[in-house]
């Protein structure tokens, strides 16, 4: 492989490279830089985030522009504000010895007048998001009619975000004979169309194989019931005490909800999504960068420009709608030569998506089990022991040692260690000692005679307007159960049957002790003979005074049933 000198870069850039501590070019730099320096050509580069692609187009652009001129010569379009700022900062670092260089970032959510002023001072390179750029062109606040180099960075993502029209409109204001360099992690049809319509005989380079995800990332999936998703997330976090992660949700609402629950449960978490103000997003990102937030819960769009290198885990709380997006998510970890893990929490209905993703990333997922409560306790205990072992002694404690020693004069070393660790460990132990196994198997899908299910009789049926589907939905809703929790629902005229797993028996019978539907008490009992010759076991005790109770009591019950799965209080965690 070449050195940076071999690539043909001039001294002032080599000096900056030296300052940055880059010892050798990355693959995309090794391939792209010589081409872009030596030829006036269009280029399509397939490279993931984290491969060093900013420098791959940045160095050639810096070498080729004329810093003595105030004309805008280079335009870089990027999908998000964060990425736009990140590229701008990198270019400033790369060009720190290019005297007179002015790189300006143009993006939405900040003062357009200020940005226009910066451009007017003479920006040789503009880094922009498409929406704001188009806006500034239409207000004649920028002039890109003389640019020589344009870069479409993360082109697939810009098109995913619906910027096609904006990009074509912007390019229509640029000269025909400019060079266009397109960087993309994947090559969907839409990107190929851009290359075909707006580029002239582009050279192609590929880093790794096409559409392959970053090689330092291992991929794991965990199969759980949809209703256990959040518990599974907590266990994954607890089983990795030093986790520094991005957790992806599908919607802004889920993102906010998951972050709030994590914070409530004592984790250092934060939400990042488009409904937050720019200021709020900046604050969250700052805390994340400073490691004050261990778990950043984000939407795909908001997470685009995250330029944090040491993320240990990406957790897909839900899979993305477009499976191609998975590549972007997993690319957030395993950056800058580090290893990373991309975890996916899936329910049975989504598990087939894993196969499709494997085809795209050309890698196998490992199916793993959500750790059991006791496994987590063990990890936490060992992690705590290591932390104590590595802690530097604070000698201000010396002054109190006498008193403390007096207190423990009859305590042996072993006992003292046990007591000391119990302070922290017992929280986890108390929480997890009765924890259920969250893992499920695909073969269990139809609940066919799993041997562990309970069949119930319920005194509502078709006469009450139910068919099996609406009854299933009704039961799931009032009992707050997941998609697969109620099964084998059979609606008869005046009564019906349904099954749940045995673990839910108490909850089901407990709930229907005083619940009214259309003014009539709903009676649920265990049916031992599958409904025909029913032998009912009345379990929910209901006395007459209860019978007279009404809706108010039901509402209260629904609220109560929202408490956690284990009926134990959640451990509060002390965090860094
Ligand atoms: P990018 O793919 O452009 O987002 O770059 C990912 C990270 O790698 C950035 O923090 C760069 O500063 C860093 N980087 C870029 N090129 C190199 C290199 N040749 N050696 C080490 N780090 C690099």
Short mmCIF file of C-alpha atoms and ligand atoms in Angstrom, two decimals, residues 4 22-26 29 48-55 86 90 94 309 335-336, ligand 1:
data_model
loop_
_atom_site.label_atom_id
_atom_site.label_comp_id
_atom_site.label_asym_id
_atom_site.label_seq_id
_atom_site.Cartn_x
_atom_site.Cartn_y
_atom_site.Cartn_z
CA UNK A 4 0.58 9.63 1.69
CA UNK A 22 -2.70 9.63 10.06
CA UNK A 23 0.11 7.16 9.38
CA UNK A 24 -1.10 5.59 6.16
CA UNK A 25 -3.89 6.18 3.65
CA UNK A 26 -7.10 4.20 4.10
CA UNK A 29 -7.91 7.28 0.00
CA UNK A 48 -19.07 3.32 3.92
CA UNK A 49 -19.00 6.03 6.53
CA UNK A 50 -15.89 5.66 8.65
CA UNK A 51 -13.62 4.56 5.81
CA UNK A 52 -11.93 7.96 5.55
CA UNK A 53 -13.88 9.13 2.51
CA UNK A 54 -13.95 12.79 3.58
CA UNK A 55 -10.19 12.90 3.20
CA UNK A 86 -18.34 17.40 10.31
CA UNK A 90 -12.39 17.99 8.70
CA UNK A 94 -6.82 19.06 6.41
CA UNK A 309 -15.57 6.91 16.67
CA UNK A 335 -15.04 2.85 13.06
CA UNK A 336 -11.43 3.99 12.93
P1 LIG B 1 -14.88 9.51 7.37
O1 LIG B 1 -15.11 8.20 6.68
O2 LIG B 1 -14.41 10.54 6.42
O3 LIG B 1 -16.08 9.94 8.16
O4 LIG B 1 -13.65 9.34 8.41
C1 LIG B 1 -13.73 8.61 9.60
C2 LIG B 1 -12.66 9.03 10.61
O5 LIG B 1 -11.37 8.51 10.26
C3 LIG B 1 -12.47 10.52 10.77
O6 LIG B 1 -12.45 10.82 12.15
C4 LIG B 1 -11.10 10.83 10.15
O7 LIG B 1 -10.46 11.90 10.80
C5 LIG B 1 -10.37 9.52 10.35
N1 LIG B 1 -9.39 9.25 9.26
C6 LIG B 1 -9.50 9.57 7.96
N2 LIG B 1 -8.43 9.13 7.26
C7 LIG B 1 -7.63 8.49 8.13
C8 LIG B 1 -6.37 7.81 8.03
N3 LIG B 1 -5.74 7.69 6.86
N4 LIG B 1 -5.84 7.28 9.15
C9 LIG B 1 -6.49 7.38 10.33
N5 LIG B 1 -7.67 8.01 10.51
C10 LIG B 1 -8.25 8.55 9.43
#
